[in-house]
Tab-separated table of C-alpha atoms in Angstrom:
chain	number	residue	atom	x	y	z
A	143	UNK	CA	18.315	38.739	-26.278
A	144	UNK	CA	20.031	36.313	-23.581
A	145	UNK	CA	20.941	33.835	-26.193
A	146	UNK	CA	22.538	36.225	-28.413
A	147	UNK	CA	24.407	37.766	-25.222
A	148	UNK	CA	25.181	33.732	-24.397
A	149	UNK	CA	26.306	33.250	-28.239
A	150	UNK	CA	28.973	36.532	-28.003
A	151	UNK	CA	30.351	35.511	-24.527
A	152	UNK	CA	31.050	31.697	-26.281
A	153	UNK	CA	32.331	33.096	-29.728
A	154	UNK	CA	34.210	35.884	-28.054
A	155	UNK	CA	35.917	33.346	-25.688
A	156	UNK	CA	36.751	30.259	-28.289
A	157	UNK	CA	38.344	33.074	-30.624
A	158	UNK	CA	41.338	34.240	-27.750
A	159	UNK	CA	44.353	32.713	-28.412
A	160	UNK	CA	45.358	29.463	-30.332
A	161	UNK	CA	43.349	26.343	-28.987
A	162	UNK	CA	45.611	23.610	-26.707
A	163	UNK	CA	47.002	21.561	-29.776
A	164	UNK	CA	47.827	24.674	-31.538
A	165	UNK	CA	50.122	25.648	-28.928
A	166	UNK	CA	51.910	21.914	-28.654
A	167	UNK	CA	51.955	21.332	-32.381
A	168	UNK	CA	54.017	25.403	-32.545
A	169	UNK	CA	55.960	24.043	-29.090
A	170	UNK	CA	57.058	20.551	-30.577
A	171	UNK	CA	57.857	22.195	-34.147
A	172	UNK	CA	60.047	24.718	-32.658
A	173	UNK	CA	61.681	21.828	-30.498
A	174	UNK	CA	62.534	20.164	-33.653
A	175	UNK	CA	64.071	23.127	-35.181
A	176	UNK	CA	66.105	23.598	-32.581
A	177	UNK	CA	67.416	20.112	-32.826
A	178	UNK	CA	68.001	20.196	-36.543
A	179	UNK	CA	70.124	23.583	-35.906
A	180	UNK	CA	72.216	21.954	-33.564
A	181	UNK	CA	72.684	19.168	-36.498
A	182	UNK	CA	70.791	16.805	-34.416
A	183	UNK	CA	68.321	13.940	-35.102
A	184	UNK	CA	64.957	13.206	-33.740
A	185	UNK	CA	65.064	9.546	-33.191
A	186	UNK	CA	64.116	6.449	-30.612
A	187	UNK	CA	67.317	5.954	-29.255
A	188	UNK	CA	70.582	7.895	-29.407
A	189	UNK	CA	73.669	5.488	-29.454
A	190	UNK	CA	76.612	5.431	-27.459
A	191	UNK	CA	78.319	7.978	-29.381
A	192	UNK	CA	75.942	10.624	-29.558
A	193	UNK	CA	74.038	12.594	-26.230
A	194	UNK	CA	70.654	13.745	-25.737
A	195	UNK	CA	70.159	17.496	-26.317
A	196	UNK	CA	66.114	17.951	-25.884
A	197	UNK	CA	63.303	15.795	-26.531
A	198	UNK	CA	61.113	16.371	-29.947
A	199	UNK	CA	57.548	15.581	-29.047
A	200	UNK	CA	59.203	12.181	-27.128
A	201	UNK	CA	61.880	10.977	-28.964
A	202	UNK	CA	65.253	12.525	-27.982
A	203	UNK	CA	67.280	15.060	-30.269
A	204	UNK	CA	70.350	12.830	-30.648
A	205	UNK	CA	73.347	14.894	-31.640
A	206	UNK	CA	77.096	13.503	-32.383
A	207	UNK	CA	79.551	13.907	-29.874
A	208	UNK	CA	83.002	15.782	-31.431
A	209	UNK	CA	86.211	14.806	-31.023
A	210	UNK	CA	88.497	16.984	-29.398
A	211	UNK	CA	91.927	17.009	-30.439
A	212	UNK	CA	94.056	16.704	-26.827
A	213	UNK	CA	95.277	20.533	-26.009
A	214	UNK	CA	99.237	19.682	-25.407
A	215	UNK	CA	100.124	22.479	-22.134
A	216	UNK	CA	103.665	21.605	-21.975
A	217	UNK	CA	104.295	22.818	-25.091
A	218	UNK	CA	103.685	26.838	-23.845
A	219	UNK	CA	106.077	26.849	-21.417
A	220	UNK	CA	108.563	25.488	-23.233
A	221	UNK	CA	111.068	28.488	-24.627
A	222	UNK	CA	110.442	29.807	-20.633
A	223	UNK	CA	112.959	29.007	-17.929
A	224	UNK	CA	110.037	28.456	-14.638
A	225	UNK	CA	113.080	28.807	-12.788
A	226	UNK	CA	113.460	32.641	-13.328
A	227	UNK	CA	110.073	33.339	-12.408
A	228	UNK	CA	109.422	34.743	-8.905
A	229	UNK	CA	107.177	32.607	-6.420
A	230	UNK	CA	106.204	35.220	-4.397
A	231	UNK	CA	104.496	37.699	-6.038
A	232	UNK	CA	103.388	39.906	-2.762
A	233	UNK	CA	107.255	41.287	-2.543
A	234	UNK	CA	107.438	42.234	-6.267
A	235	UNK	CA	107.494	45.562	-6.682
A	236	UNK	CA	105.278	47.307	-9.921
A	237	UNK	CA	106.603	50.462	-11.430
């Protein structure tokens, strides 16, 4: 009657819950996802112009870096005089 006791407790206990390598195999798989939504590659070595986003199981996610058109700032104040703005603000009065 002990062994079959014994046998439950073992059987009971192996059957919780996904073993170790089931939970790194989901972990890395879902890593890789991740890197493929970001359009990213799981690779060695990222080159110069790309950065590392996460690792895949231990070669970085190596994703393209985009180029950013310069923002020109000048260009929005320019139908404004600065001049006829006030520069102190604390006297202003608000309606």
């Amino acid at each position: 009657m002990k062994i079959i006791y014994i046998f439950l407790t073992f059987l009971i206990t192996v059957s919780c819950g996904p073993s170790v390598s089931e939970k790194k195999r989901r972990e890395i798989e879902e890593r890789k996802r991740e890197c493929y939504l970001v359009n990213g590659v799981c690779k060695t070595e990222c080159n110069t112009w790309e950065y590392v986003y996460n690792y895949c199981n231990v070669e970085p996610c190596c994703v393209i870096r985009e180029y950013q058109k310069p923002v020109m700032t000048t260009a929005a104040y320019a139908d404004k005089n600065l001049a006829d703005l006030p520069h102190n603000t604390t006297s202003m009065k608000y309606s």
